[in-house]
PDB file of C-alpha atoms in Angstrom:
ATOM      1  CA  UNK A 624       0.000   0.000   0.000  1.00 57.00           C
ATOM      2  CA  UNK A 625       1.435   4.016  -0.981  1.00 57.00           C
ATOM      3  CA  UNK A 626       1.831   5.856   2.125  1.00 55.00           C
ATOM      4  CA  UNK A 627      -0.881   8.104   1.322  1.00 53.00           C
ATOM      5  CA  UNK A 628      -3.219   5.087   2.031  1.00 62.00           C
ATOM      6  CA  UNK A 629      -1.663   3.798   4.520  1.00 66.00           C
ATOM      7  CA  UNK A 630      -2.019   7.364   5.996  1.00 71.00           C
ATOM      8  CA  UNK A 631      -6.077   7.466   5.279  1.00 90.00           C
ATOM      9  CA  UNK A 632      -7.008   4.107   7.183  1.00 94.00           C
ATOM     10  CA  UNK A 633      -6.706   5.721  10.799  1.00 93.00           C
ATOM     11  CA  UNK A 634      -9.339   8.304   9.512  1.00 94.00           C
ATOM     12  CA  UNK A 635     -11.267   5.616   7.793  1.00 95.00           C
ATOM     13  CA  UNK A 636     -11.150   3.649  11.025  1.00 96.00           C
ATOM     14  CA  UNK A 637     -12.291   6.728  13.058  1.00 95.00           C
ATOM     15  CA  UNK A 638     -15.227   7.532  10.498  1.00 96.00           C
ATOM     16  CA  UNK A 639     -16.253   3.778  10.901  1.00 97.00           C
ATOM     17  CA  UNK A 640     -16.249   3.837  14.951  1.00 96.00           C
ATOM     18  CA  UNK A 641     -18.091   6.999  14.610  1.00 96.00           C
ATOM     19  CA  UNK A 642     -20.672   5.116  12.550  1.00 97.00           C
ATOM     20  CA  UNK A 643     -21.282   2.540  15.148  1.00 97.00           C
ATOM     21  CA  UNK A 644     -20.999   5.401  18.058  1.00 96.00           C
ATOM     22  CA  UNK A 645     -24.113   6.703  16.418  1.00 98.00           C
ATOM     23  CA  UNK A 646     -25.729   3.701  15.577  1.00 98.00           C
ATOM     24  CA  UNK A 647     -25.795   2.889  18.905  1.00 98.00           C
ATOM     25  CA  UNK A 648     -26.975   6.025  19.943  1.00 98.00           C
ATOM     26  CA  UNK A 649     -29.921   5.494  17.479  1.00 98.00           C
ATOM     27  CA  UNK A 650     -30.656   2.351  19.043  1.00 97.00           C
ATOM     28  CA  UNK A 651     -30.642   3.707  22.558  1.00 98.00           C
ATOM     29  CA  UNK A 652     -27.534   0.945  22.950  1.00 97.00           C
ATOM     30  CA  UNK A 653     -25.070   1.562  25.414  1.00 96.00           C
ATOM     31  CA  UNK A 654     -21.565   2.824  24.173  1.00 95.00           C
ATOM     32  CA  UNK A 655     -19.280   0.547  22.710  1.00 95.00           C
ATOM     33  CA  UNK A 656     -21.886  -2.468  22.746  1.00 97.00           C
ATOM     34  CA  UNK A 657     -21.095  -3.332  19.219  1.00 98.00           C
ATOM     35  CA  UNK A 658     -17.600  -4.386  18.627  1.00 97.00           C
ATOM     36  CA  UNK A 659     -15.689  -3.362  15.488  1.00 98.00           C
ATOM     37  CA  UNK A 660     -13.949  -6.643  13.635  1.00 98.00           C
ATOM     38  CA  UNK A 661     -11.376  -5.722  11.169  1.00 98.00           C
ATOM     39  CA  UNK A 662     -12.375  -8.004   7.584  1.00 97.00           C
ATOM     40  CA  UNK A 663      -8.579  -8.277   6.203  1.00 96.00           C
ATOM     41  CA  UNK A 664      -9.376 -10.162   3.275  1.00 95.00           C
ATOM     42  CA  UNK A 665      -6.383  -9.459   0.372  1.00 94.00           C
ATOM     43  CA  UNK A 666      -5.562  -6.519   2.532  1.00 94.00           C
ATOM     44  CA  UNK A 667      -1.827  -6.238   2.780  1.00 93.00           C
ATOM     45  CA  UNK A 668       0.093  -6.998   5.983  1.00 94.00           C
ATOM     46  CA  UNK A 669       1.272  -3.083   6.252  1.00 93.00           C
ATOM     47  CA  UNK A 670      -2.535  -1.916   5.918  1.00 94.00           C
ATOM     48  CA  UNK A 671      -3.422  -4.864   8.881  1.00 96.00           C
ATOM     49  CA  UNK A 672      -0.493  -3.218  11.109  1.00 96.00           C
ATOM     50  CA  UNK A 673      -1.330   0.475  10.330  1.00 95.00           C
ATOM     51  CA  UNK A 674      -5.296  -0.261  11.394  1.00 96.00           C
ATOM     52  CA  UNK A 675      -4.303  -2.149  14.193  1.00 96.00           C
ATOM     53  CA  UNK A 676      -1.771   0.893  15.630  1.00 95.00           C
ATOM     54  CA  UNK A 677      -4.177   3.648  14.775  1.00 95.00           C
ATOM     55  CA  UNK A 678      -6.254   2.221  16.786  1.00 95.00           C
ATOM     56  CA  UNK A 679      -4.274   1.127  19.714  1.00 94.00           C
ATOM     57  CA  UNK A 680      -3.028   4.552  19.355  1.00 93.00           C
ATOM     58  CA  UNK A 681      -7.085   6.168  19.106  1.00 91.00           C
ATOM     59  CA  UNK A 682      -7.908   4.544  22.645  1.00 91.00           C
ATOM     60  CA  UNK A 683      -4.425   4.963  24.637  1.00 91.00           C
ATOM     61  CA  UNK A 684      -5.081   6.925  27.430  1.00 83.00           C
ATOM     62  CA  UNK A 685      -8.698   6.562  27.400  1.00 87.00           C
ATOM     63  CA  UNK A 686     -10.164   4.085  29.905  1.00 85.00           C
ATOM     64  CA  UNK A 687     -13.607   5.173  28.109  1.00 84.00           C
ATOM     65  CA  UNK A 688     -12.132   4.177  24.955  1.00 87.00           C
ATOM     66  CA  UNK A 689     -14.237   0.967  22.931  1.00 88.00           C
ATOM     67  CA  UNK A 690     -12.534  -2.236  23.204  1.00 93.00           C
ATOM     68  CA  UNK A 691      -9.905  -2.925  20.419  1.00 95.00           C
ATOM     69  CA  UNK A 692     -10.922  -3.807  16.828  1.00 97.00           C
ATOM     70  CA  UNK A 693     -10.410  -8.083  16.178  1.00 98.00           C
ATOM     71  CA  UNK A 694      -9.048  -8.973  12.847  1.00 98.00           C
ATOM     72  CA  UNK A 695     -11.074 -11.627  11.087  1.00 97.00           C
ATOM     73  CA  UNK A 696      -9.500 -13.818   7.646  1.00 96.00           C
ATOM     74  CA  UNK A 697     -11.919 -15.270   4.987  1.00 96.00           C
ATOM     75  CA  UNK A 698      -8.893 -18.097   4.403  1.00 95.00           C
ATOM     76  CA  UNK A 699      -7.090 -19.786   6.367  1.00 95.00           C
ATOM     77  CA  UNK A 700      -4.104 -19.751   4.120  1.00 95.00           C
ATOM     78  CA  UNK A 701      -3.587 -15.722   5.063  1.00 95.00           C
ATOM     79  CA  UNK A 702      -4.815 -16.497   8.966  1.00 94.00           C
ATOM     80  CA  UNK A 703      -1.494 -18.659   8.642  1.00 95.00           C
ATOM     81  CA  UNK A 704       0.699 -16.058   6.835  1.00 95.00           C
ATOM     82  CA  UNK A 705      -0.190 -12.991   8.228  1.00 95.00           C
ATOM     83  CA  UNK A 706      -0.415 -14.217  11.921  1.00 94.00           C
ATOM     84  CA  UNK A 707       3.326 -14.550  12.927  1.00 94.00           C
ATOM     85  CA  UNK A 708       3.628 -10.897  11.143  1.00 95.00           C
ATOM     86  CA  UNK A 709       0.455  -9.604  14.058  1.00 96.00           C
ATOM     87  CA  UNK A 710       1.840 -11.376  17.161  1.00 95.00           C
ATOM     88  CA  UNK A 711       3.642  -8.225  18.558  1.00 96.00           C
ATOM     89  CA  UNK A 712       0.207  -6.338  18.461  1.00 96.00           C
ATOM     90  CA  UNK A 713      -1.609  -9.183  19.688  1.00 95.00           C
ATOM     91  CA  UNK A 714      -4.747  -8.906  18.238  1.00 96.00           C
ATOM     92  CA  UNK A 715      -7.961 -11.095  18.678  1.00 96.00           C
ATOM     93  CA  UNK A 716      -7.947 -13.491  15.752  1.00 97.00           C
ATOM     94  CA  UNK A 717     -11.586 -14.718  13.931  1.00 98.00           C
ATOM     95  CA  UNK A 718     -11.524 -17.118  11.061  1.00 97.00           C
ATOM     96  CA  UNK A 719     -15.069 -15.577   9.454  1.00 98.00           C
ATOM     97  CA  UNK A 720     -14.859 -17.539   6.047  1.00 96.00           C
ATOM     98  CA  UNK A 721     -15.624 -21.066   5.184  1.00 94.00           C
ATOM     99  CA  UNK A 722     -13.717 -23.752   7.123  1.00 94.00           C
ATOM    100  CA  UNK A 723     -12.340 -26.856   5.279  1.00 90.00           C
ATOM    101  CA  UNK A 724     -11.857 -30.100   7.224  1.00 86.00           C
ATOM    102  CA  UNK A 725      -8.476 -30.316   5.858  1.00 89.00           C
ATOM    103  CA  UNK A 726      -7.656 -26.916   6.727  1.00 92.00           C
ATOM    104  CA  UNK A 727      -9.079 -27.438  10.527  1.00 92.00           C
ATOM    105  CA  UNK A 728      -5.338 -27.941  11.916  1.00 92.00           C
ATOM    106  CA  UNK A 729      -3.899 -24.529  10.644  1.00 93.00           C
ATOM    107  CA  UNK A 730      -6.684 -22.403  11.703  1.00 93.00           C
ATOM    108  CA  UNK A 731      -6.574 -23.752  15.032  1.00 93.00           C
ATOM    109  CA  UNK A 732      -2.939 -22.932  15.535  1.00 90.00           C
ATOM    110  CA  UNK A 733      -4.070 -19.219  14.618  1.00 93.00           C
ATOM    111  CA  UNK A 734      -7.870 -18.420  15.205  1.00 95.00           C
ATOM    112  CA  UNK A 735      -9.028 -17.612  18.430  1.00 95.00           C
ATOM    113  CA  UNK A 736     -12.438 -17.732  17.482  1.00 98.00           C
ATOM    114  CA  UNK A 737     -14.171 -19.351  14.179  1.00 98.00           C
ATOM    115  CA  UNK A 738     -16.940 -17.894  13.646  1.00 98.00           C
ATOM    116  CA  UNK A 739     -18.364 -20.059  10.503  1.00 97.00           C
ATOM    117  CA  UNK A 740     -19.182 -23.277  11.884  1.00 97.00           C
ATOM    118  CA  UNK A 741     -22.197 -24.382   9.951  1.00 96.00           C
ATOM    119  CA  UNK A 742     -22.818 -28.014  10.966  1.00 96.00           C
ATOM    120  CA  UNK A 743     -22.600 -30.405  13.479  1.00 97.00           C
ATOM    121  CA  UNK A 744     -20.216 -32.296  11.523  1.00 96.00           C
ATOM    122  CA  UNK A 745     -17.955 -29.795  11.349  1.00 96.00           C
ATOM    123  CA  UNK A 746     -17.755 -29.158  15.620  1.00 97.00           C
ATOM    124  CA  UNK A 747     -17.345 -32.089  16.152  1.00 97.00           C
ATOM    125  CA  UNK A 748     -14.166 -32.619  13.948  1.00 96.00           C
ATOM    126  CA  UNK A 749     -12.702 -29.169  15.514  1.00 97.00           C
ATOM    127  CA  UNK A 750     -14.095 -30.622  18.844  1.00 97.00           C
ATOM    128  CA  UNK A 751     -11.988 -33.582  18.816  1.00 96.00           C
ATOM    129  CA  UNK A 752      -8.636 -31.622  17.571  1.00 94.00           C
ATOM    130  CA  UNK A 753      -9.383 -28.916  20.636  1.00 95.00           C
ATOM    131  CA  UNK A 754     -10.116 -31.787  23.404  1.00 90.00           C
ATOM    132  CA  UNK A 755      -6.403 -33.348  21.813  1.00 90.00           C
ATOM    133  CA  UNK A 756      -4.763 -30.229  22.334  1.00 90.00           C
ATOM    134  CA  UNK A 757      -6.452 -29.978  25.633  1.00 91.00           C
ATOM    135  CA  UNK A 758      -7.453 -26.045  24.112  1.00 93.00           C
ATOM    136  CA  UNK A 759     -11.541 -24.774  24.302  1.00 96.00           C
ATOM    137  CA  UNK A 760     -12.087 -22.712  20.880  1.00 97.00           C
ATOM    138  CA  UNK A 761     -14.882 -20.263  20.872  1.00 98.00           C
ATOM    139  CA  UNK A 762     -17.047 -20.592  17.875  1.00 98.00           C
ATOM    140  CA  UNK A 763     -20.302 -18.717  16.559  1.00 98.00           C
ATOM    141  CA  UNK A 764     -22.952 -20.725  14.538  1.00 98.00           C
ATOM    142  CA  UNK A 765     -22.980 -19.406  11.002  1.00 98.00           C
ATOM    143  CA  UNK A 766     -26.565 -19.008   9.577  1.00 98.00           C
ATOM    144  CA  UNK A 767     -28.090 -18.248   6.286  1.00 97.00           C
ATOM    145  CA  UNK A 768     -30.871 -16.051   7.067  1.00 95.00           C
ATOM    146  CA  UNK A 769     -31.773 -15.024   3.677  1.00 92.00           C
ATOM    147  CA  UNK A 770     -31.937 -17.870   2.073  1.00 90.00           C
ATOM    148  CA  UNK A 771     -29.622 -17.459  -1.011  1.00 91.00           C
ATOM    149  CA  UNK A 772     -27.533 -20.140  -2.268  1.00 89.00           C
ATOM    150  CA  UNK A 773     -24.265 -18.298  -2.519  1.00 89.00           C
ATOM    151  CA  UNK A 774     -24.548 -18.018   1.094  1.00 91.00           C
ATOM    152  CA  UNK A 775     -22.877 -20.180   3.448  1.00 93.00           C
ATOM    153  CA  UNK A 776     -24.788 -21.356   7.309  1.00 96.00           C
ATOM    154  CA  UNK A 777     -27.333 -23.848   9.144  1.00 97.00           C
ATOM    155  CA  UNK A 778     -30.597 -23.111   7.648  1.00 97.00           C
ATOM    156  CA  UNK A 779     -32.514 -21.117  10.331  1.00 97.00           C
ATOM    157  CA  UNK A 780     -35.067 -23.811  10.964  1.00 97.00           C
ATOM    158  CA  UNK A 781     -32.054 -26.014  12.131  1.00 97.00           C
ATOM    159  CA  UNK A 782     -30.232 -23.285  13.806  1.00 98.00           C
ATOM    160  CA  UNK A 783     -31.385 -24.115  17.191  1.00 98.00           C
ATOM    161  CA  UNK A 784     -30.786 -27.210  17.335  1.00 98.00           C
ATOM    162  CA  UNK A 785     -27.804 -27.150  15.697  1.00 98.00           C
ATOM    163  CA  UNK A 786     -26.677 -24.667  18.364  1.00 98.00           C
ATOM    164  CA  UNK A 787     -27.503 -26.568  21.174  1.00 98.00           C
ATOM    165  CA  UNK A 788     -25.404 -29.491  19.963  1.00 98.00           C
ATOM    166  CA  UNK A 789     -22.750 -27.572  19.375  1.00 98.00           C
ATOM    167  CA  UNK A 790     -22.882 -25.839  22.898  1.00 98.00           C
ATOM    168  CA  UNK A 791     -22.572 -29.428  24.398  1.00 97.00           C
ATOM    169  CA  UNK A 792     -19.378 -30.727  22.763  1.00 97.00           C
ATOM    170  CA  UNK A 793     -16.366 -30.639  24.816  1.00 95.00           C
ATOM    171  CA  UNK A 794     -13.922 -28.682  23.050  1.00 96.00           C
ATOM    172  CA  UNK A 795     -15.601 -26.103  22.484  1.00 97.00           C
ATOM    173  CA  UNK A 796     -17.510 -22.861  24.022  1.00 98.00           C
ATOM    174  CA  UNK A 797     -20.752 -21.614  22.179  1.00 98.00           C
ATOM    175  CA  UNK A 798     -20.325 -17.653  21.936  1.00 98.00           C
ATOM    176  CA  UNK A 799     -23.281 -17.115  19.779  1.00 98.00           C
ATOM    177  CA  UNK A 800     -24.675 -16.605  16.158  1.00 98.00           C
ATOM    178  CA  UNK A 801     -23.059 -15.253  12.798  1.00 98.00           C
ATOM    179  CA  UNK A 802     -24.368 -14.353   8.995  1.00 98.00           C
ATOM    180  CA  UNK A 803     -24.046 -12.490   5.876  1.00 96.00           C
ATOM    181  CA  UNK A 804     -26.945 -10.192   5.467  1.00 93.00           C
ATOM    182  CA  UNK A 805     -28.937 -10.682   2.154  1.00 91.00           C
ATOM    183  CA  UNK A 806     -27.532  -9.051  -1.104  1.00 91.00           C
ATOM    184  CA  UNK A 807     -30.610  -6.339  -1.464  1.00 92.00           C
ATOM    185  CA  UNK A 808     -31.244  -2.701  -1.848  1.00 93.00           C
ATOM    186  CA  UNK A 809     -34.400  -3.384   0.381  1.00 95.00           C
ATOM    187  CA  UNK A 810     -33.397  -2.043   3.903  1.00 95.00           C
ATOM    188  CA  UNK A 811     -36.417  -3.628   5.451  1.00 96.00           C
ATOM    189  CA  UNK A 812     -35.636  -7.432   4.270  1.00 96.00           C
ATOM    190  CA  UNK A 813     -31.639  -6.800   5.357  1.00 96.00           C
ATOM    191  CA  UNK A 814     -33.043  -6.216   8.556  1.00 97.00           C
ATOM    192  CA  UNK A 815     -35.449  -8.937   9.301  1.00 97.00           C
ATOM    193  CA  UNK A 816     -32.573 -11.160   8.203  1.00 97.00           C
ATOM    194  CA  UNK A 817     -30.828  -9.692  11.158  1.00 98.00           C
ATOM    195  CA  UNK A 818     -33.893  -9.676  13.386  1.00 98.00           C
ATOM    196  CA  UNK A 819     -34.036 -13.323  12.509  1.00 98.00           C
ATOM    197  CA  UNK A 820     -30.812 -14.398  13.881  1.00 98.00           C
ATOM    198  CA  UNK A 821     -31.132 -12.329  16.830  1.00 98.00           C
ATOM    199  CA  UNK A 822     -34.312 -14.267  17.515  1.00 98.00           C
ATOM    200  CA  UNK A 823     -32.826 -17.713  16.891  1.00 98.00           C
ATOM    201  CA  UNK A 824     -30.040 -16.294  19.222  1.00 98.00           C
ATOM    202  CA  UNK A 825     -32.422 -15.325  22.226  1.00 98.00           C
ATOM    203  CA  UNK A 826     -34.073 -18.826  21.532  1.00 98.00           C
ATOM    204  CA  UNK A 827     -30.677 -20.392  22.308  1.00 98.00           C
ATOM    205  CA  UNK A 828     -29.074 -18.047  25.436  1.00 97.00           C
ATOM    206  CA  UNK A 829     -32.724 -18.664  27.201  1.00 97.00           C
ATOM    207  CA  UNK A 830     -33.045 -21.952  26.823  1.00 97.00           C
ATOM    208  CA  UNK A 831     -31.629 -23.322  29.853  1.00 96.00           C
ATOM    209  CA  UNK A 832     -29.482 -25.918  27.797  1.00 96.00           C
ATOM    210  CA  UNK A 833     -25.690 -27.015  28.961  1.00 95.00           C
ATOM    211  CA  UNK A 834     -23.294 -24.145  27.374  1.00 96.00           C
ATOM    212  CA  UNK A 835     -26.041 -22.053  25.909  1.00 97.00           C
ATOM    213  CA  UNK A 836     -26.074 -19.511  28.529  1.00 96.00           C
ATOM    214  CA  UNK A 837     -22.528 -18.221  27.134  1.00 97.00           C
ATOM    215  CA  UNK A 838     -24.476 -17.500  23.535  1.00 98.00           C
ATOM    216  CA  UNK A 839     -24.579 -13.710  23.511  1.00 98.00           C
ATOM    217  CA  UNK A 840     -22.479 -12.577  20.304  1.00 98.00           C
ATOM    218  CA  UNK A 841     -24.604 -11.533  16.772  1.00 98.00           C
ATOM    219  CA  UNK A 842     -21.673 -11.120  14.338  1.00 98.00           C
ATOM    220  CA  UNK A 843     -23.475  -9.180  11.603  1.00 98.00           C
ATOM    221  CA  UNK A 844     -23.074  -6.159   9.732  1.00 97.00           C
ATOM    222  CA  UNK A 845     -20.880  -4.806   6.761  1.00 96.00           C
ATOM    223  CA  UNK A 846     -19.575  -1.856   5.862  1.00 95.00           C
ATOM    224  CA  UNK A 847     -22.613  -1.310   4.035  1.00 93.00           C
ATOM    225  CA  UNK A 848     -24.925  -2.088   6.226  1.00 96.00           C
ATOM    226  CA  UNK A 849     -23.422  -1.665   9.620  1.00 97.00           C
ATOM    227  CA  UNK A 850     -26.519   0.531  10.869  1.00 98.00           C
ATOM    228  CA  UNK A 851     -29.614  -1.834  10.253  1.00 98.00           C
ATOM    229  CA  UNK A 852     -27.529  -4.647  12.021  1.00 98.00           C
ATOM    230  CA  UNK A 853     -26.371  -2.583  15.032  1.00 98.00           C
ATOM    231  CA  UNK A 854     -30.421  -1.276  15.081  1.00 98.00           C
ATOM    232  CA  UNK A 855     -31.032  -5.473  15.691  1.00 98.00           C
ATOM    233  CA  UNK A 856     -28.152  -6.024  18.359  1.00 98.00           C
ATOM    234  CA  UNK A 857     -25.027  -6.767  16.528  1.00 98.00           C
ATOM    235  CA  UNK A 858     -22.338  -7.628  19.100  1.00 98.00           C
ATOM    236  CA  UNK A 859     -19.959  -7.814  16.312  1.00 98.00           C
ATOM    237  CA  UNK A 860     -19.798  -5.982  13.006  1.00 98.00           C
ATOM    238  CA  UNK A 861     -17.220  -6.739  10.123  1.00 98.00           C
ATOM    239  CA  UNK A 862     -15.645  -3.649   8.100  1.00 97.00           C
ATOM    240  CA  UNK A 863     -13.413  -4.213   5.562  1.00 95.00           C
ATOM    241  CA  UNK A 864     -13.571  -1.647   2.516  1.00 93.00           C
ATOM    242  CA  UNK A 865     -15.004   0.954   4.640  1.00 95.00           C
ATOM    243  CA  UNK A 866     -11.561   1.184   6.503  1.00 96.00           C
ATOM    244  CA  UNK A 867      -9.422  -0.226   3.845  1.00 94.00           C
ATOM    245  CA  UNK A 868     -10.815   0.855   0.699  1.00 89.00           C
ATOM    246  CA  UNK A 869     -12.560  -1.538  -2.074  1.00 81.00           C
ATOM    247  CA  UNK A 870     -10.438  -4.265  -2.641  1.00 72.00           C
ATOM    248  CA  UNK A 871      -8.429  -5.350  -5.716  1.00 61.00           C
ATOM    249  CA  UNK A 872     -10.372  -7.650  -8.278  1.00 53.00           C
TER     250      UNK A 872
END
């Protein structure tokens, strides 16, 4: 990345806490209830670093100051390479794309959270690798509230219970619910997409099942969308281009 750029993503990074300041507000939320996660995706290691100082550098001093951005990596492959290259800034790691069962190894030695775990199947194998390791992973159930076939996640009728069997393998600590909001101009069906999995989310925290209790996170949001999804309790929102710029094609 030129200088210049590098230069712009602490006031890109500013502009997008401001966004979810006032979302917040909006939603009569309190402050700093909706965590910003950084979506690296193809973004160059010295545009991860410069994000992740600015904003070590926004809060210093500051004990009022939001909780640090987390990073989150579509693929594995740059979790891996970029990782070692983070460590000194130690940042919360999320693995927030799809999640191979051949790949379930290296994002374990990296992610501190994965927050696409779509089936059963697919806990249990990282189950049995954390329980090895003697390690508990936090994970988020990935779900495909709007129904569209590009998308990845447990279809929301099988949400529940796919949460609650997830919550009960050893291994691992159920932290909540995550999806990608539907592809439409139509504010109102982005939101009840997000409404959905906030509902399927309540369903799961209240039930009174073993490990469900923990289920509070809602990682949803974009950068252009951010607003509707903190309106319907986002925990978590992921900016990428809105703090690094549209990526390369």
């Amino acid at each position: 990345m030129s200088a210049e750029h590098l230069d712009d993503i602490g006031a890109r990074l500013a502009a997008a806490r401001a966004r979810v300041a006032a979302a917040e507000h909006d939603a009569h939320r309190a402050p700093g209830s909706a965590r910003l996660l950084l979506a690296t995706k193809t973004v160059p290691l010295d545009g991860v670093r410069s994000a992740l100082l600015a904003d070590a550098a926004a809060r210093a001093g500051d004990p009022a100051a939001p909780a640090p951005v987390l990073v989150g990596e579509n693929r594995v492959q740059e979790l891996v390479a970029k990782a070692p290259h983070l460590a000194d800034l130690a940042p919360e790691v999320h693995l927030i794309g799809p999640l191979q069962s051949n790949k379930v190894n290296q994002a374990l030695g990296v992610a501190g959270c994965v927050e696409t775990v779509d089936s059963v199947a697919l806990a249990e194998r990282l189950a049995t690798r954390c329980a090895a390791s003697g390690r508990v992973l936090d994970v988020l159930v990935q779900v495909n509230v709007s129904g569209e076939e590009t998308k990845h996640g447990a279809h929301p009728d099988a949400a529940v219970r796919t949460a609650l069997d997830v919550a009960a393998l050893d291994g691992l600590r159920l932290r909540g619910f995550m999806t990608v909001g539907a592809r439409s101009s139509d504010p109102a069906r982005v939101r009840a997409g997000y409404r959905l999995l906030r509902e399927i989310r309540d369903e799961v925290r209240d039930s009174g099942e073993p490990g469900a209790e923990g289920a509070i996170e809602l990682s949803m949001g974009m950068s252009g969308d951010l607003e509707l999804a903190v309106a319907e309790g986002a925990t978590i929102v992921r900016v990428g281009s809105a703090v690094f710029g549209a990526r390369p094609l």
